[in-house]
Coordinates of C-alpha atoms and ligand atoms in Angstrom, one line a residue:
X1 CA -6.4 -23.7 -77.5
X2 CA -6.5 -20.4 -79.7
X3 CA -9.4 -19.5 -82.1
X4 CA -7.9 -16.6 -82.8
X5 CA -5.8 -17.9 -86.2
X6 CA -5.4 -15.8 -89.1
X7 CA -4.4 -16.9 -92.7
X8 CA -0.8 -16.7 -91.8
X9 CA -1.0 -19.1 -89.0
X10 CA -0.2 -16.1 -86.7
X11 CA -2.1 -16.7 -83.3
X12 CA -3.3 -14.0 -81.4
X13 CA -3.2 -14.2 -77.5
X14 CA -2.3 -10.1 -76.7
X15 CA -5.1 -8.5 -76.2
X16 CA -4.3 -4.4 -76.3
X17 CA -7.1 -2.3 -74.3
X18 CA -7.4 1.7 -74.3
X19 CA -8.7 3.0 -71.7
X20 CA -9.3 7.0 -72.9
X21 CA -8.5 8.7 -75.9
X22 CA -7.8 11.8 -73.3
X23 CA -3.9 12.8 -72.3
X24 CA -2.9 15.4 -69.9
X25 CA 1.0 16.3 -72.0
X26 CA 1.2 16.8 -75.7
X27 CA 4.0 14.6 -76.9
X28 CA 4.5 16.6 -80.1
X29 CA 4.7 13.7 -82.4
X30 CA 1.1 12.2 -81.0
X31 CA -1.1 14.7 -80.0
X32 CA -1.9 18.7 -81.6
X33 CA -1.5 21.1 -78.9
X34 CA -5.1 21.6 -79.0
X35 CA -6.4 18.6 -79.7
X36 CA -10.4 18.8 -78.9
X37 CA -12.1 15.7 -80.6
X38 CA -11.9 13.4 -78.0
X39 CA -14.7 11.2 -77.5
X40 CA -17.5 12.0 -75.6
X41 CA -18.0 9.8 -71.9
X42 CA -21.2 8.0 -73.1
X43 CA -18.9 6.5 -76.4
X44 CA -16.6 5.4 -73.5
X45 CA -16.8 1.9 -72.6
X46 CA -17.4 1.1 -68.9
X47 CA -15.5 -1.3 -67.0
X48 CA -18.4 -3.6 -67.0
X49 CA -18.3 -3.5 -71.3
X50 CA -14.5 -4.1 -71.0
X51 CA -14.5 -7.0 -68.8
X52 CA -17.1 -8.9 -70.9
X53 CA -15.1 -8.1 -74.0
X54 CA -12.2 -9.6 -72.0
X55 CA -13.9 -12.7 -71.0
X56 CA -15.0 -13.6 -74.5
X57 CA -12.0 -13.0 -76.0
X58 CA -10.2 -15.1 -73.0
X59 CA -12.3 -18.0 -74.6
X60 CA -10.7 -17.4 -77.8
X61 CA -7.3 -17.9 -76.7
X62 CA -6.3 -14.4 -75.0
X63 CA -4.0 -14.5 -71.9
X64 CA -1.9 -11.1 -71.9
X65 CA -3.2 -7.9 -71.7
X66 CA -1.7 -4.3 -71.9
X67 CA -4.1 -1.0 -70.9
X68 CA -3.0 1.7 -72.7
X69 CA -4.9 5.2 -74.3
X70 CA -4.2 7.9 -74.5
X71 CA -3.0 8.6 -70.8
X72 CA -4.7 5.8 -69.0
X73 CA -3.9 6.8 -65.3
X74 CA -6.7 9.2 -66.1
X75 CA -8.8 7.1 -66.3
X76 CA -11.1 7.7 -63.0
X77 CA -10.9 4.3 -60.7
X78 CA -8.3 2.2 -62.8
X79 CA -7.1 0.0 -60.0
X80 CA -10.5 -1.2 -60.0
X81 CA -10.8 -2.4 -63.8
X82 CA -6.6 -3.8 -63.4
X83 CA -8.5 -5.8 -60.2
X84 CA -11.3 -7.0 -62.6
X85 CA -9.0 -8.3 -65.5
X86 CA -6.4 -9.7 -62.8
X87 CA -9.4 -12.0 -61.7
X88 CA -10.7 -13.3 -65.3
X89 CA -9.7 -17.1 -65.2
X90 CA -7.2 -17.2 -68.1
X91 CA -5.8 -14.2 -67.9
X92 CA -2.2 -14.7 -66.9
X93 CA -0.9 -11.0 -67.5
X94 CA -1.5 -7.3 -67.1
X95 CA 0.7 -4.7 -67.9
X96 CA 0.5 -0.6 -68.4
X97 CA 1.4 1.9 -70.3
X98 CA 1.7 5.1 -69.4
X99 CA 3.7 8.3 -69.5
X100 CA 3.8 8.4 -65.4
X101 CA 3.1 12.1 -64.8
X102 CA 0.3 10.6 -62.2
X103 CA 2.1 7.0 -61.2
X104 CA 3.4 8.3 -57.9
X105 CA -0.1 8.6 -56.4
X106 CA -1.2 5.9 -58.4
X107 CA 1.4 3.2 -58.5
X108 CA 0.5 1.7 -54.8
X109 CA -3.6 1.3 -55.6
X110 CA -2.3 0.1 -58.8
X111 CA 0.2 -2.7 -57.5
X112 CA -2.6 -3.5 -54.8
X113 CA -5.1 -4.4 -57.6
X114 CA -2.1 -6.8 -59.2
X115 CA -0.5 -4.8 -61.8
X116 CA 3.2 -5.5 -61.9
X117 CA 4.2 -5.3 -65.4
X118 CA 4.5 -1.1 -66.1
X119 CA 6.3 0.7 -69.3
X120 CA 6.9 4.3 -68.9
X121 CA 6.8 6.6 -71.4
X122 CA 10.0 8.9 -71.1
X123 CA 12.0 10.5 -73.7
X124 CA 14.8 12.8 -72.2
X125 CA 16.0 13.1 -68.6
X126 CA 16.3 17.1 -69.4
X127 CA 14.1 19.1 -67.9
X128 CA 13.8 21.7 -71.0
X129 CA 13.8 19.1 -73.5
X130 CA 10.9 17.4 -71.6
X131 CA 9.1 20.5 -72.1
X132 CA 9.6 20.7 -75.5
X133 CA 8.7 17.6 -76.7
X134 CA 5.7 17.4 -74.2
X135 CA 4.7 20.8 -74.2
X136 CA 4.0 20.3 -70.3
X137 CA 6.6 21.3 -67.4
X138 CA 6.3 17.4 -65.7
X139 CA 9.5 15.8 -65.6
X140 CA 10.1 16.0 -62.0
X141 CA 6.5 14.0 -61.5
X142 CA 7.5 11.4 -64.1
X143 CA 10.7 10.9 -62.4
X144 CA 9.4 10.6 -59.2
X145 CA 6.7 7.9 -60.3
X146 CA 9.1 5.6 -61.6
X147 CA 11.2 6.1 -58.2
X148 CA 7.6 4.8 -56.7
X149 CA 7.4 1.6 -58.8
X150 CA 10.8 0.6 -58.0
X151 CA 10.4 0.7 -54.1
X152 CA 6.9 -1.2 -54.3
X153 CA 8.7 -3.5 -56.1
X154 CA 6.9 -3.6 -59.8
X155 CA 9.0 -5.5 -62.4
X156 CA 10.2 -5.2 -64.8
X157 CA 10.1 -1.7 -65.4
X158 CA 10.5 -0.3 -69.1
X159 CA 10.7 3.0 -70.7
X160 CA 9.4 3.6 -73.6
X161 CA 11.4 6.5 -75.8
X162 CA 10.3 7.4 -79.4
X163 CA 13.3 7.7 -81.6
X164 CA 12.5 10.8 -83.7
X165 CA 15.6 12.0 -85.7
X166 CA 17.1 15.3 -84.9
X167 CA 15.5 15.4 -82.2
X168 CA 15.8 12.7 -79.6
X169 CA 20.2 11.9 -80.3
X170 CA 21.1 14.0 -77.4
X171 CA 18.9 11.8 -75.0
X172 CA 19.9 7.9 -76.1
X173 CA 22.9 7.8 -74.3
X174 CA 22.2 9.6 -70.8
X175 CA 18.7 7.5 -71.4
X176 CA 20.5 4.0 -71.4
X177 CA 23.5 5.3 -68.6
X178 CA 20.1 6.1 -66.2
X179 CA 18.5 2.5 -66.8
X180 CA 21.9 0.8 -66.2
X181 CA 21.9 2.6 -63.3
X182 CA 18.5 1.3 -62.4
X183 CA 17.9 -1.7 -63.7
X184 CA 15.3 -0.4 -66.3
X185 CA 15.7 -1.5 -70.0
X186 CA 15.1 1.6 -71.9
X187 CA 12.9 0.8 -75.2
X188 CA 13.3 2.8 -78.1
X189 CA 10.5 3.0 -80.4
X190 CA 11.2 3.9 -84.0
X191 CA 8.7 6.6 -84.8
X192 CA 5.7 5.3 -86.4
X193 CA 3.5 7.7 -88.8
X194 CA 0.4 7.4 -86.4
X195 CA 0.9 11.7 -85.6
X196 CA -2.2 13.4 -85.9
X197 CA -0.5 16.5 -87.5
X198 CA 0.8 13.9 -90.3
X199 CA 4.8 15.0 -89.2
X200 CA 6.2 11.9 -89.7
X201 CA 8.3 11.2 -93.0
X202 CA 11.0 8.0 -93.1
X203 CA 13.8 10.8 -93.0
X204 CA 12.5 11.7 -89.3
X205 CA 12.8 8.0 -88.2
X206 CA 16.1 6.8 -86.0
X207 CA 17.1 3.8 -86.9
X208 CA 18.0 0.7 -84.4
X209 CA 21.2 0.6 -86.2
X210 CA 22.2 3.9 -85.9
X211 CA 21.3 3.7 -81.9
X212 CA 23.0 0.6 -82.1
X213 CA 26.1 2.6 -83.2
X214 CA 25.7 5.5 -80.8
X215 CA 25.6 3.2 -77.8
X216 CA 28.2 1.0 -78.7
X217 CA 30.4 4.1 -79.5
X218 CA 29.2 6.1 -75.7
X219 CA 28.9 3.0 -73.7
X220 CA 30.0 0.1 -74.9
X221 CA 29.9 -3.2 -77.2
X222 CA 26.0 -5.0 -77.2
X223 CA 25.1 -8.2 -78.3
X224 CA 21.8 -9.3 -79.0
X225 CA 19.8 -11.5 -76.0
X226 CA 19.5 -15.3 -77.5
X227 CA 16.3 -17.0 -77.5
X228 CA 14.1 -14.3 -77.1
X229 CA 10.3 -14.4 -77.6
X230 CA 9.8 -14.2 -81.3
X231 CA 6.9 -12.9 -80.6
X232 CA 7.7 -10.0 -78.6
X233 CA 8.2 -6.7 -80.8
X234 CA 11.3 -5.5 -79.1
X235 CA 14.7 -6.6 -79.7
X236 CA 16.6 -7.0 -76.8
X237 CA 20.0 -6.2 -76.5
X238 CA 22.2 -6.1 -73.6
X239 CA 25.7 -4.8 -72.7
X240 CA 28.7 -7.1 -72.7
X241 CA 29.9 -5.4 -69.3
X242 CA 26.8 -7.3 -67.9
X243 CA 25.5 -4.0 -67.1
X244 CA 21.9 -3.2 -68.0
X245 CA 19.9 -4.3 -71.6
X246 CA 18.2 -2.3 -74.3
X247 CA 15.6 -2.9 -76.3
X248 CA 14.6 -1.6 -80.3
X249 CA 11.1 -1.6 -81.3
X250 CA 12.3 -1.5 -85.2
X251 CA 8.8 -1.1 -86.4
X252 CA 10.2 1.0 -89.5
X253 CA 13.9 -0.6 -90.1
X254 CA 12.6 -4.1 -89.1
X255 CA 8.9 -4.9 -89.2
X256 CA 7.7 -7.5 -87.0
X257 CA 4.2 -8.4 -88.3
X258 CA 5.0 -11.8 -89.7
X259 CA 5.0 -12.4 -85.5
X260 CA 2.4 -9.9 -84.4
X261 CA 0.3 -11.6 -81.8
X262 CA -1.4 -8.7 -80.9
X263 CA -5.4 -7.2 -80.9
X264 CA -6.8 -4.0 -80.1
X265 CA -9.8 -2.5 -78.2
X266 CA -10.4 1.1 -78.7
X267 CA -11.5 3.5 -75.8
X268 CA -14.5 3.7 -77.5
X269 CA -15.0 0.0 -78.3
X270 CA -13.8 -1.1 -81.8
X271 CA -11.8 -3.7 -82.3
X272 CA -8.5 -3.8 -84.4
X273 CA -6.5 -6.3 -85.7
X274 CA -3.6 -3.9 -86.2
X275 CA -2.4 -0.3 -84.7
X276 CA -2.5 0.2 -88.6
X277 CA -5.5 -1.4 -90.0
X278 CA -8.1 1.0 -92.0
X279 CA -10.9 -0.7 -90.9
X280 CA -12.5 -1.6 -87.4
X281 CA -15.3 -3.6 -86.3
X282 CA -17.7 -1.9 -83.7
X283 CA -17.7 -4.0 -81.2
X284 CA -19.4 -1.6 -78.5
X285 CA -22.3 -1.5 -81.1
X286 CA -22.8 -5.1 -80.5
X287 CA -22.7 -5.1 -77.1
X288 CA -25.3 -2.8 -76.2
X289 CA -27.1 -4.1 -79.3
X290 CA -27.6 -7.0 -76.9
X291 CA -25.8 -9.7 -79.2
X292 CA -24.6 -12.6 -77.0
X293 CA -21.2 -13.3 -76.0
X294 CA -21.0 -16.3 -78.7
X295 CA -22.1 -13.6 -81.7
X296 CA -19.4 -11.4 -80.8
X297 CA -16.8 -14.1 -80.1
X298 CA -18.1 -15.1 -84.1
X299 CA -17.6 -11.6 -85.5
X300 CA -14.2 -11.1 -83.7
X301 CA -13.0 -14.5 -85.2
X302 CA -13.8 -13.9 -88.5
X303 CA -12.2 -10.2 -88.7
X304 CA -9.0 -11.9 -87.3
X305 CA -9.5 -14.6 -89.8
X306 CA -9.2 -11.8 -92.4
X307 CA -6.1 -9.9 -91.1
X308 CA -3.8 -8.8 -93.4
X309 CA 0.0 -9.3 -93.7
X310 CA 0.7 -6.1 -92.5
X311 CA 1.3 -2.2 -92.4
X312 CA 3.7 -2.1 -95.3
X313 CA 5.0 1.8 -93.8
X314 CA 8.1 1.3 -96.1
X315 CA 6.2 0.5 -99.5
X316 CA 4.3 3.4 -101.6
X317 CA 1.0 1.2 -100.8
X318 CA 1.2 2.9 -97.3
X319 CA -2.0 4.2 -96.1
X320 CA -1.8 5.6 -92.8
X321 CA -4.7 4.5 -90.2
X322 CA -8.0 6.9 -90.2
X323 CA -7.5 7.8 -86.5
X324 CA -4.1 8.8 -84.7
X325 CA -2.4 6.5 -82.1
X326 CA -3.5 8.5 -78.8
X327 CA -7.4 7.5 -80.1
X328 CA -6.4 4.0 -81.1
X329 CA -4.5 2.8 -78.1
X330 CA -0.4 3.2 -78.8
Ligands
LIG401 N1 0.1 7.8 -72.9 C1 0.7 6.6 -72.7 C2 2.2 6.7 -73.1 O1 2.6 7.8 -73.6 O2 2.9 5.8 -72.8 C3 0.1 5.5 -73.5 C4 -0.3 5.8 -74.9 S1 1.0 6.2 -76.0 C5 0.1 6.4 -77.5 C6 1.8 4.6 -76.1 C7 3.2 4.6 -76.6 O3 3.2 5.0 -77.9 C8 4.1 5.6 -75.9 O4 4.7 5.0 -74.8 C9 5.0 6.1 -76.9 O5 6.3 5.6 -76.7 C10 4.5 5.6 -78.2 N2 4.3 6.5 -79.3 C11 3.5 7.6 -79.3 N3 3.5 8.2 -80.5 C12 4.3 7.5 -81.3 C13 4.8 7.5 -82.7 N4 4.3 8.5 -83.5 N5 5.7 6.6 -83.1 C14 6.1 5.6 -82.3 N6 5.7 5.5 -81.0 C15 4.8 6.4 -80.5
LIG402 FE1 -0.1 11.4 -74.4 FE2 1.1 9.1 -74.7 FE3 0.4 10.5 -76.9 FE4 2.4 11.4 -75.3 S1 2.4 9.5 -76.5 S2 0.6 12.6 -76.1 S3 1.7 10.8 -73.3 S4 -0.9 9.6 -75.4

């Protein structure tokens, strides 16, 4: 039974958790090249702060949960938190994000500790592209961290690519040809205005419809997956050869909040009831305030309660969040 319910009827069982606000790339639409306000360690929460957040909010109704950051394979010791989670009764899922430049050494202690579910973050197969985009030379590690996963066996597999127009056209096709191939739905994310260097403008978004077109045109007809989750925010599509499926997070073109499910736990330990929202609740406040597990079980139920409709990006309301996406948790 959920008691996480907000005046929509929407109820929230995902539980989102960044692990670090630090990255080692500079996707260009995320992070400045020298970004430098990260947040100190002692802001940090331990594992120990994390996993009592996690069992409260399993008594509220939680059951899936994705670690994400910033990059959160640097986070020292991650297997060991993934093994935590894994063994809170209720908890039936835990999945990654990451952008896979240290999976290869990582992605054994990782499936050892029970991770199976992984999304990689990959926007161009081409080795000078990659550079451009990420301002960092690491393709070939990427690559061969994905290569990893597949022969331990982790599924399913995802990559994430953020559809950024005039930028990222060349790389949609080869991107869905190398997932066919592999048996790894490519996701593409329209790009969200959660940049720190405020680039983002409707014009620079790519639109699932237009990808739609570009695939069907390179590849071949798609038709949209029946009965999927309505709750999940990508729409799956696969190819009618019965080769390989796609999937459109249309954040922009299609918003999805009327079936967000979804909470978030900053790095630093405020909690979120939207990647958008303005305001957070300090949750890390409480905890080492010494408030009991029932207090902040309270407090998170009543800033759900009060959880808007939504991030409006497409009305002139919009007001983008105070903090960009690499220090809320993407
Ligand atoms: N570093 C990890 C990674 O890159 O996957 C995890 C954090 S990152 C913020 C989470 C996801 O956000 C990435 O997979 C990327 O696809 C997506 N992302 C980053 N910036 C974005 C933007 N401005 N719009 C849409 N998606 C974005
Ligand atoms: Fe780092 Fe992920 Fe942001 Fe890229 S999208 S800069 S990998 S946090």
């Amino acid at each position: 039974m959920s008691h996480l319910v907000d005046t929509f009827g929407r109820v929230h069982d995902n539980l989102r958790i960044s692990v670090t606000d630090r990255c080692n790339i500079r996707c260009y639409y995320c992070m400045p090249e020298h970004a430098t306000d990260f947040q100190p360690r002692s802001e940090i929460l331990t594992f120990e702060e994390v996993e009592r957040f996690v069992r409260v909010a399993v008594g509220l109704g939680v059951k899936k949960i994705r670690l994400t950051g910033g990059e959160p394979l640097l986070r020292r010791d991650l297997p060991v938190l993934v093994e935590k989670l894994a063994a809170v009764p209720g908890i039936r899922d835990i999945a990654l994000t990451t952008n896979g430049v240290l999976l290869e050494g990582l992605a054994k202690p990782l499936y050892d500790a029970g991770l199976r579910r992984i999304n990689v973050h990959l926007d161009t197969l081409d080795r000078e592209r990659f550079r451009q985009i990420t301002r960092r030379d690491d393709l070939d590690k990427v690559l061969r961290g994905i290569d990893a996963c597949q022969e331990l066996g982790y599924g399913p597999i995802k990559i994430n690519t953020v559809a950024v127009k005039n930028l990222i056209e060349p790389d949609i096709v080869p991107l869905a040809r190398f997932g066919r191939e592999r048996g790894i739905e490519i996701r593409y994310i329209e790009f969200m205005p959660l940049d720190s260097q405020s680039l983002w403008d409707l014009n620079r978004v790519l639109l699932m419809d237009d990808m739609i077109a570009m695939l069907t045109r390179e590849i071949g007809p798609l038709e949209a997956i029946p009965d999927q989750d309505p709750r999940a925010p990508a729409t799956e599509f696969r190819f009618l050869d019965g080769v390989g499926s796609v999937g459109f997070v249309a954040s922009v073109s299609k918003p999805f909040c009327l079936n967000c499910n979804r909470i978030r736990l900053t790095a630093d330990g405020h909690f979120r009831y939207c990647l958008f929202a303005i305001e957070e609740m300090n949750v890390k406040a409480m905890i080492r305030g010494g408030a009991s597990d029932a207090e902040i079980a309270e407090a998170v139920q009543a800033n759900v309660r009060a959880k808007w409709i939504g991030h409006q990006i497409n009305s002139a309301q919009f007001v983008p969040p105070p903090r960009p996406m690499y220090a809320i948790g993407g």
